[in-house]
Amino acid sequence: MEPCASVQKEPMSKNLVIVESPAKAKTIEKYLGKDFTVLSSIGHIRSIAKKTKDGRPGVDVANGFETIYEIDPEKRKVISELKKATKAADTVWLATDEDREGEAIAWHLCEVLGLDTKTTKRIVFHEITKSAIEEAVKNPRTVDMHLVEAQQARQILDRIVGFELSPVVWQKVPGGKSAGRVQSPAVRLLVEREREITAFEGSSQFKVTALLFHDGQEFKAELSERFDSEADAAKFLASLKDATYSVSDVSKTPGTRNPAAPFTTSTLQQEANSKLGYGSKATMSSAQKLYQDGKITYMRTDNPVLSGQAIAAATDYIKSLYGPEYSTVRKFKAKNASAQEAHEAIRPTDVTRETASNNEYDQKLYDLIRRRTLASQMAPAKLEKTTVTVTISSDKRTFVAKGEVIVFDGFLRVYGGGKEEILPPLKAKDTLGASEVEAREVFARPPARYTEGSLVKKLEELGIGRPSTYATIIDTVQTRGYVEKGDGEGEPRDVVVLKLLEGEVDREVVQEKTGSTKGKLIPTPSGELIADFLTNHFEPIVNYGFTASVEEHFDDIAENSLSRNKMLQEFYDPFHELIAKSSDIDRSKVGTNREVGIDPKSGKPILARFGRFGPMLQLGSQDDDEKPEFAPLPKGAKLETITLEEALEAFKLPRLLGETEDGLPIRANVGRFGPFLQVGTKTKTTKPLYVSLKEDDPHDITLERALELYAEKLKAEAEKNIADFGDGVKVLNGRFGPYITDGKKNAKIPKDTDPKSITHDEAKKLLADAPAKGARRPRARKKAS
């Protein structure tokens, strides 16, 4: 984020334009010329107060949802400078983003700067180009209070849900952090999918494929039937010992493939995740930079429509570069009748521009957007699909080979590509040879876990959230610890492969990986717990249809067909009734709390339950004279399914492995943040040293390996300490570079100073000038992508 200093210049012109971001301000100012000064609010300037000075809530439900706003502390300097600039200007133009959030920021600016919403000029544009800016200035409007009220309704509703529901979650759900109106249904989706996967009963069949050849050209064909057992598959392969093969039919079918529509926010996030591996938050951040630099149109839209000007520009470019036969004009329509987040799809502002950024990350996204836009205005690809049926002399079943040839590439020239599977020229009655016939065990696939892209697609299908909220939803559920992104490569499993070799059936067992979680969104035990709790006690909050209907009501407010307060009241009354009933919820019955079995050594019960920091195992009862022992739930285990054997293994930790050369005990254990080694014990004068275990298992790590990791840790710690002045003041190497600390305060070292050259006195002075540890410096905030 650029510093607040970007708004510090005095306006020298009669026209003041206020935008949201400093980067955008620079781009726009160069187009408007010397008669205009462009300044930035740096995103939102006010938020709903938690409480007023006299103790009233920020949202007064009883008084018509009256809302008290307060200026964000880090925006006071920005506001002060905007006020000065406003007084000096003859005309103020509000040019915040064209969605509801942008409209709300424009209204807040009017309120704070003393501008009249009925007369202050409001301009909008969906691309930062000279022509678009000049056109906007020619056609100003005023602040649309219906859009503002729709944004207020969303903000007020989210504040009410958070303010009233989160305390219930803290009190009733072990380890519960908070609950959100839109995030909670997203967590429920992931939990339901995870349970579908758990409940999935796997099965396998044998797929038979043959490598056939004709006139020296090989091709692959698959048997039209699969076998349920290895014995049947082996029997079939054995029957082919003296079989001959011939073509019984060759059918060719012409086909076409059409391009997809230009990107909306949702489809951009899906495709960037699928093709580039970008997360939703990263995609939107990158798109925002491209938009602010004037390279693409506005990145929050649920409308795939292209303007006539954009279609004409793409058509001319396609014809000149590829020829007229590659051009097909298409006009797309929004699926959602109320699509109003923006007026056009995400497209390049200049379709002929191939390079938009020196940043590789941003350039890849731009290239994806550009190619998708061009493809949408290109001719369909023409294909020829060939199906060859092969008869077997010894069996009624047939082999089928399928091939596809691209006759005319059309839009595939720029987007999507096409893998051609070409079959040799074949005709009926041709005799074929077989170089290999194989029966491989294939497994039924469980439902797929969601990726960020597929979750966005599902949320859009259900009507949950809007373009401006998808990335925030996915980021929030991960930040709260309800969802995590998997990184597992999968587990190995045995696969039986049967091959017909020299008239004999050969059996081989090979291994393949299954169940990869890489890039997949997986609900944590805390996520499962919160989803179950809300489903059981606050069902409307996680009900997909209800959540979608709330979004539709926001649209109705924006269109002036529904009163803001009527909508809020209709939501609040039944919601508050559920909150009032929540006092009856028994915390001890929230979440799984099952007895796994009895410990054979002590005779005490072992319980699997939720604790303050998540799922855990408890040995013994709270009512016993001795305090219960606790152990973290083993990785990959679930409260509902963990076995006594697995639980007993967990209680074998901590393990005493031995001692270091200087007599310090080394223990292996698992804690809140994963497996670790503890070297030494805690006393009044000493602290143990902890070594995180990334690849080693605390249950079987050896003393030799532990000493090796301990030595590496000591070396790293030694390199971390640049200087120790003996009175607690140290110069250390940290994550973000060298710094000075006395344990209470940290001080940065100037970039042009060698940390090894700092004296004791210089270190103490830098510490004295540094802010207290934990004090927050004012930081510019930008609007969430």
Short mmCIF file of C-alpha atoms in Angstrom, two decimals, residues 44-324:
data_model
loop_
_atom_site.label_atom_id
_atom_site.label_comp_id
_atom_site.label_asym_id
_atom_site.label_seq_id
_atom_site.Cartn_x
_atom_site.Cartn_y
_atom_site.Cartn_z
CA HIS A 44 -12.94 3.36 3.49
CA ILE A 45 -12.67 6.34 5.83
CA ARG A 46 -15.33 5.38 8.42
CA SER A 47 -16.66 2.22 10.01
CA ILE A 48 -19.50 1.37 12.36
CA ALA A 49 -18.53 2.20 15.95
CA LYS A 50 -18.38 -0.69 18.42
CA LYS A 51 -19.78 1.61 21.09
CA THR A 52 -20.37 5.35 21.32
CA LYS A 53 -18.83 7.51 24.04
CA ASP A 54 -22.07 7.31 26.02
CA GLY A 55 -22.10 3.50 25.83
CA ARG A 56 -24.68 3.03 23.07
CA PRO A 57 -24.07 0.31 20.47
CA GLY A 58 -22.86 1.27 16.99
CA VAL A 59 -26.15 -0.07 15.56
CA ASP A 60 -29.23 0.93 17.55
CA VAL A 61 -31.72 -1.80 16.60
CA ALA A 62 -34.52 -0.37 18.72
CA ASN A 63 -34.23 3.02 17.07
CA GLY A 64 -34.72 2.13 13.40
CA PHE A 65 -31.24 0.61 13.04
CA GLU A 66 -29.69 4.02 13.57
CA THR A 67 -25.98 3.62 12.85
CA ILE A 68 -23.13 5.53 14.46
CA TYR A 69 -19.99 5.78 12.33
CA GLU A 70 -16.51 6.76 13.47
CA ILE A 71 -13.52 7.85 11.45
CA ASP A 72 -10.86 5.17 11.36
CA PRO A 73 -7.90 6.45 13.43
CA GLU A 74 -5.36 5.92 10.65
CA LYS A 75 -7.49 8.03 8.27
CA ARG A 76 -7.57 11.23 10.38
CA LYS A 77 -4.61 12.78 8.56
CA VAL A 78 -6.09 11.83 5.17
CA ILE A 79 -9.44 13.38 6.11
CA SER A 80 -7.76 16.56 7.34
CA GLU A 81 -5.96 17.00 4.02
CA LEU A 82 -9.09 16.18 2.00
CA LYS A 83 -11.02 18.84 3.97
CA LYS A 84 -8.38 21.46 3.15
CA ALA A 85 -8.42 20.48 -0.51
CA THR A 86 -12.24 20.53 -0.61
CA LYS A 87 -12.38 24.09 0.75
CA ALA A 88 -9.85 25.26 -1.84
CA ALA A 89 -11.71 23.69 -4.79
CA ASP A 90 -14.64 25.13 -6.75
CA THR A 91 -15.97 21.71 -7.76
CA VAL A 92 -15.56 18.34 -6.07
CA TRP A 93 -15.94 15.14 -8.11
CA LEU A 94 -16.37 11.82 -6.31
CA ALA A 95 -14.83 9.06 -8.47
CA THR A 96 -14.86 6.08 -6.13
CA ASP A 97 -15.42 2.57 -7.54
CA GLU A 98 -18.69 1.88 -9.32
CA ASP A 99 -19.97 -0.89 -7.03
CA ARG A 100 -21.97 -0.55 -3.79
CA GLU A 101 -18.84 -0.30 -1.66
CA GLY A 102 -17.60 2.56 -3.83
CA GLU A 103 -21.00 4.29 -3.65
CA ALA A 104 -20.93 3.98 0.15
CA ILE A 105 -17.42 5.51 0.31
CA ALA A 106 -18.68 8.42 -1.82
CA TRP A 107 -21.55 8.95 0.67
CA HIS A 108 -19.18 8.80 3.67
CA LEU A 109 -16.95 11.39 1.97
CA CYS A 110 -19.98 13.67 1.55
CA GLU A 111 -20.87 13.25 5.23
CA VAL A 112 -17.35 13.87 6.54
CA LEU A 113 -16.32 16.62 4.10
CA GLY A 114 -19.64 18.49 4.38
CA LEU A 115 -20.69 17.91 0.76
CA ASP A 116 -24.33 17.83 -0.36
CA THR A 117 -25.20 14.38 -1.78
CA LYS A 118 -27.91 15.96 -3.94
CA THR A 119 -25.55 18.28 -5.80
CA THR A 120 -22.02 16.87 -5.49
CA LYS A 121 -20.84 15.44 -8.80
CA ARG A 122 -20.41 11.65 -8.79
CA ILE A 123 -18.61 10.04 -11.73
CA VAL A 124 -18.10 6.36 -12.52
CA PHE A 125 -16.10 4.47 -15.14
CA HIS A 126 -15.31 0.82 -15.58
CA GLU A 127 -11.88 1.38 -17.12
CA ILE A 128 -9.14 3.91 -16.43
CA THR A 129 -8.53 5.21 -19.94
CA LYS A 130 -8.49 8.80 -21.22
CA SER A 131 -11.71 8.35 -23.20
CA ALA A 132 -13.57 6.67 -20.32
CA ILE A 133 -12.49 9.37 -17.82
CA GLU A 134 -13.41 12.22 -20.18
CA GLU A 135 -16.79 10.60 -20.91
CA ALA A 136 -17.48 10.23 -17.17
CA VAL A 137 -16.69 13.92 -16.54
CA LYS A 138 -19.14 14.89 -19.32
CA ASN A 139 -21.91 12.79 -17.71
CA PRO A 140 -21.80 13.19 -13.91
CA ARG A 141 -24.59 12.02 -11.64
CA THR A 142 -25.15 12.30 -7.89
CA VAL A 143 -24.68 9.71 -5.14
CA ASP A 144 -27.20 6.87 -5.55
CA MET A 145 -28.64 6.56 -2.04
CA HIS A 146 -30.39 3.27 -2.89
CA LEU A 147 -27.01 1.67 -3.62
CA VAL A 148 -25.70 3.20 -0.39
CA GLU A 149 -28.61 1.76 1.59
CA ALA A 150 -27.99 -1.70 0.09
CA GLN A 151 -24.37 -1.50 1.25
CA GLN A 152 -25.47 -0.23 4.67
CA ALA A 153 -27.93 -3.13 4.99
CA ARG A 154 -25.15 -5.64 4.29
CA GLN A 155 -22.77 -3.95 6.73
CA ILE A 156 -25.38 -3.56 9.47
CA LEU A 157 -26.56 -7.15 9.09
CA ASP A 158 -23.03 -8.50 9.25
CA ARG A 159 -22.31 -6.35 12.31
CA ILE A 160 -25.48 -7.55 14.08
CA VAL A 161 -24.71 -11.21 13.36
CA GLY A 162 -21.11 -10.84 14.50
CA PHE A 163 -22.01 -8.78 17.55
CA GLU A 164 -24.79 -11.07 18.81
CA LEU A 165 -23.77 -14.52 17.53
CA SER A 166 -20.02 -14.48 18.17
CA PRO A 167 -20.38 -14.18 21.99
CA VAL A 168 -22.68 -17.24 21.90
CA VAL A 169 -20.00 -19.13 19.95
CA TRP A 170 -17.32 -18.10 22.47
CA GLN A 171 -19.44 -19.26 25.41
CA LYS A 172 -20.92 -22.45 24.00
CA VAL A 173 -18.41 -23.84 21.49
CA PRO A 174 -15.06 -25.14 22.79
CA GLY A 175 -12.34 -23.23 20.97
CA GLY A 176 -14.98 -21.28 19.00
CA LYS A 177 -13.73 -17.97 17.62
CA SER A 178 -16.58 -16.27 15.79
CA ALA A 179 -19.35 -16.77 13.26
CA GLY A 180 -20.12 -14.80 10.11
CA ARG A 181 -23.30 -14.49 8.08
CA VAL A 182 -21.72 -15.45 4.74
CA GLN A 183 -18.60 -17.32 5.87
CA SER A 184 -20.55 -19.86 7.94
CA PRO A 185 -22.51 -21.35 4.98
CA ALA A 186 -19.18 -21.65 3.12
CA VAL A 187 -17.72 -23.67 6.01
CA ARG A 188 -20.86 -25.83 6.06
CA LEU A 189 -20.39 -26.59 2.33
CA LEU A 190 -16.85 -27.81 2.98
CA VAL A 191 -17.88 -29.86 6.02
CA GLU A 192 -20.69 -31.57 4.10
CA ARG A 193 -18.33 -32.42 1.24
CA GLU A 194 -15.75 -33.82 3.68
CA ARG A 195 -18.40 -36.08 5.23
CA GLU A 196 -19.50 -37.27 1.80
CA ILE A 197 -15.89 -38.28 1.19
CA THR A 198 -15.66 -40.03 4.58
CA ALA A 199 -18.93 -41.90 3.95
CA PHE A 200 -17.92 -42.88 0.42
CA GLU A 201 -17.63 -46.64 -0.01
CA GLY A 202 -14.87 -47.32 -2.48
CA SER A 203 -15.12 -50.01 -5.12
CA SER A 204 -12.92 -51.14 -7.96
CA GLN A 205 -13.25 -52.68 -11.42
CA PHE A 206 -10.83 -53.84 -14.07
CA LYS A 207 -10.54 -51.71 -17.21
CA VAL A 208 -9.13 -53.54 -20.24
CA THR A 209 -7.14 -51.63 -22.85
CA ALA A 210 -5.35 -52.92 -25.94
CA LEU A 211 -2.49 -51.39 -27.86
CA LEU A 212 -3.45 -52.23 -31.46
CA PHE A 213 -1.60 -51.51 -34.69
CA HIS A 214 -2.25 -51.30 -38.43
CA ASP A 215 0.36 -50.66 -41.12
CA GLY A 216 2.94 -49.90 -38.45
CA GLN A 217 0.81 -47.29 -36.62
CA GLU A 218 -0.28 -47.92 -33.02
CA PHE A 219 -3.41 -46.71 -31.26
CA LYS A 220 -5.16 -47.48 -27.99
CA ALA A 221 -8.65 -48.96 -27.62
CA GLU A 222 -10.74 -49.78 -24.56
CA LEU A 223 -13.01 -52.80 -24.03
CA SER A 224 -16.67 -51.86 -24.00
CA GLU A 225 -17.21 -53.66 -20.69
CA ARG A 226 -15.40 -53.58 -17.33
CA PHE A 227 -14.96 -56.55 -14.97
CA ASP A 228 -15.95 -56.54 -11.32
CA SER A 229 -13.39 -59.12 -10.24
CA GLU A 230 -9.75 -59.92 -10.93
CA ALA A 231 -10.70 -63.53 -11.74
CA ASP A 232 -13.10 -62.45 -14.51
CA ALA A 233 -10.52 -60.04 -15.95
CA ALA A 234 -7.82 -62.74 -15.92
CA LYS A 235 -10.18 -65.22 -17.55
CA PHE A 236 -10.97 -62.75 -20.33
CA LEU A 237 -7.29 -62.00 -21.00
CA ALA A 238 -6.55 -65.73 -21.14
CA SER A 239 -9.31 -66.15 -23.76
CA LEU A 240 -7.44 -63.74 -26.06
CA LYS A 241 -4.43 -66.08 -26.37
CA ASP A 242 -5.19 -66.96 -30.04
CA ALA A 243 -7.63 -64.13 -30.81
CA THR A 244 -7.54 -62.02 -33.94
CA TYR A 245 -8.85 -58.46 -34.29
CA SER A 246 -10.57 -56.62 -37.12
CA VAL A 247 -12.34 -53.32 -37.71
CA SER A 248 -16.10 -53.70 -37.87
CA ASP A 249 -17.09 -50.05 -38.12
CA VAL A 250 -15.56 -46.60 -38.56
CA SER A 251 -17.83 -43.61 -37.89
CA LYS A 252 -16.85 -39.98 -38.32
CA THR A 253 -18.88 -37.18 -36.80
CA PRO A 254 -18.23 -33.50 -37.42
CA GLY A 255 -18.42 -31.33 -34.31
CA THR A 256 -17.79 -27.81 -33.10
CA ARG A 257 -16.51 -26.31 -29.88
CA ASN A 258 -17.46 -22.78 -28.87
CA PRO A 259 -15.47 -20.39 -26.68
CA ALA A 260 -16.54 -19.41 -23.16
CA ALA A 261 -17.81 -15.94 -22.29
CA PRO A 262 -15.40 -13.18 -21.22
CA PHE A 263 -14.50 -13.20 -17.53
CA THR A 264 -16.68 -12.17 -14.64
CA THR A 265 -15.17 -11.94 -11.13
CA SER A 266 -16.28 -15.47 -10.37
CA THR A 267 -15.06 -17.11 -13.59
CA LEU A 268 -11.75 -15.20 -13.40
CA GLN A 269 -11.11 -16.59 -9.90
CA GLN A 270 -12.07 -20.10 -11.04
CA GLU A 271 -9.88 -20.06 -14.16
CA ALA A 272 -6.90 -18.36 -12.48
CA ASN A 273 -7.04 -21.05 -9.79
CA SER A 274 -7.36 -23.86 -12.34
CA LYS A 275 -4.85 -22.68 -14.96
CA LEU A 276 -2.39 -20.59 -12.94
CA GLY A 277 -2.80 -21.98 -9.43
CA TYR A 278 -3.68 -18.52 -8.03
CA GLY A 279 -5.83 -18.22 -4.90
CA SER A 280 -8.89 -15.94 -4.94
CA LYS A 281 -7.26 -13.25 -2.80
CA ALA A 282 -4.10 -13.19 -4.94
CA THR A 283 -6.16 -13.08 -8.16
CA MET A 284 -8.17 -10.09 -6.98
CA SER A 285 -5.08 -8.27 -5.71
CA SER A 286 -3.36 -8.76 -9.07
CA ALA A 287 -6.50 -7.75 -11.02
CA GLN A 288 -6.82 -4.61 -8.88
CA LYS A 289 -3.27 -3.54 -9.81
CA LEU A 290 -4.00 -4.10 -13.50
CA TYR A 291 -7.22 -2.07 -13.22
CA GLN A 292 -5.56 0.80 -11.34
CA ASP A 293 -2.82 0.91 -13.97
CA GLY A 294 -5.49 1.29 -16.67
CA LYS A 295 -4.77 -2.09 -18.26
CA ILE A 296 -8.11 -3.89 -17.65
CA THR A 297 -11.70 -2.92 -16.91
CA TYR A 298 -13.14 -2.99 -13.38
CA MET A 299 -12.49 -6.37 -11.75
CA ARG A 300 -15.71 -6.72 -9.72
CA THR A 301 -18.53 -7.71 -12.05
CA ASP A 302 -21.04 -10.51 -12.53
CA ASN A 303 -21.80 -9.44 -16.11
CA PRO A 304 -20.05 -11.13 -19.11
CA VAL A 305 -21.22 -8.40 -21.53
CA LEU A 306 -18.69 -6.59 -23.74
CA SER A 307 -19.34 -3.05 -24.97
CA GLY A 308 -19.88 -2.49 -28.68
CA GLN A 309 -16.59 -0.60 -28.80
CA ALA A 310 -14.71 -3.53 -27.21
CA ILE A 311 -16.29 -6.03 -29.62
CA ALA A 312 -15.38 -3.85 -32.62
CA ALA A 313 -11.77 -3.48 -31.41
CA ALA A 314 -11.42 -7.24 -30.84
CA THR A 315 -12.98 -8.01 -34.25
CA ASP A 316 -10.59 -5.68 -36.11
CA TYR A 317 -7.59 -7.13 -34.27
CA ILE A 318 -8.61 -10.76 -34.91
CA LYS A 319 -9.23 -10.14 -38.62
CA SER A 320 -5.93 -8.31 -39.11
CA LEU A 321 -3.85 -10.87 -37.19
CA TYR A 322 -5.54 -14.19 -38.06
CA GLY A 323 -7.83 -13.46 -40.99
CA PRO A 324 -11.60 -12.84 -41.35
#
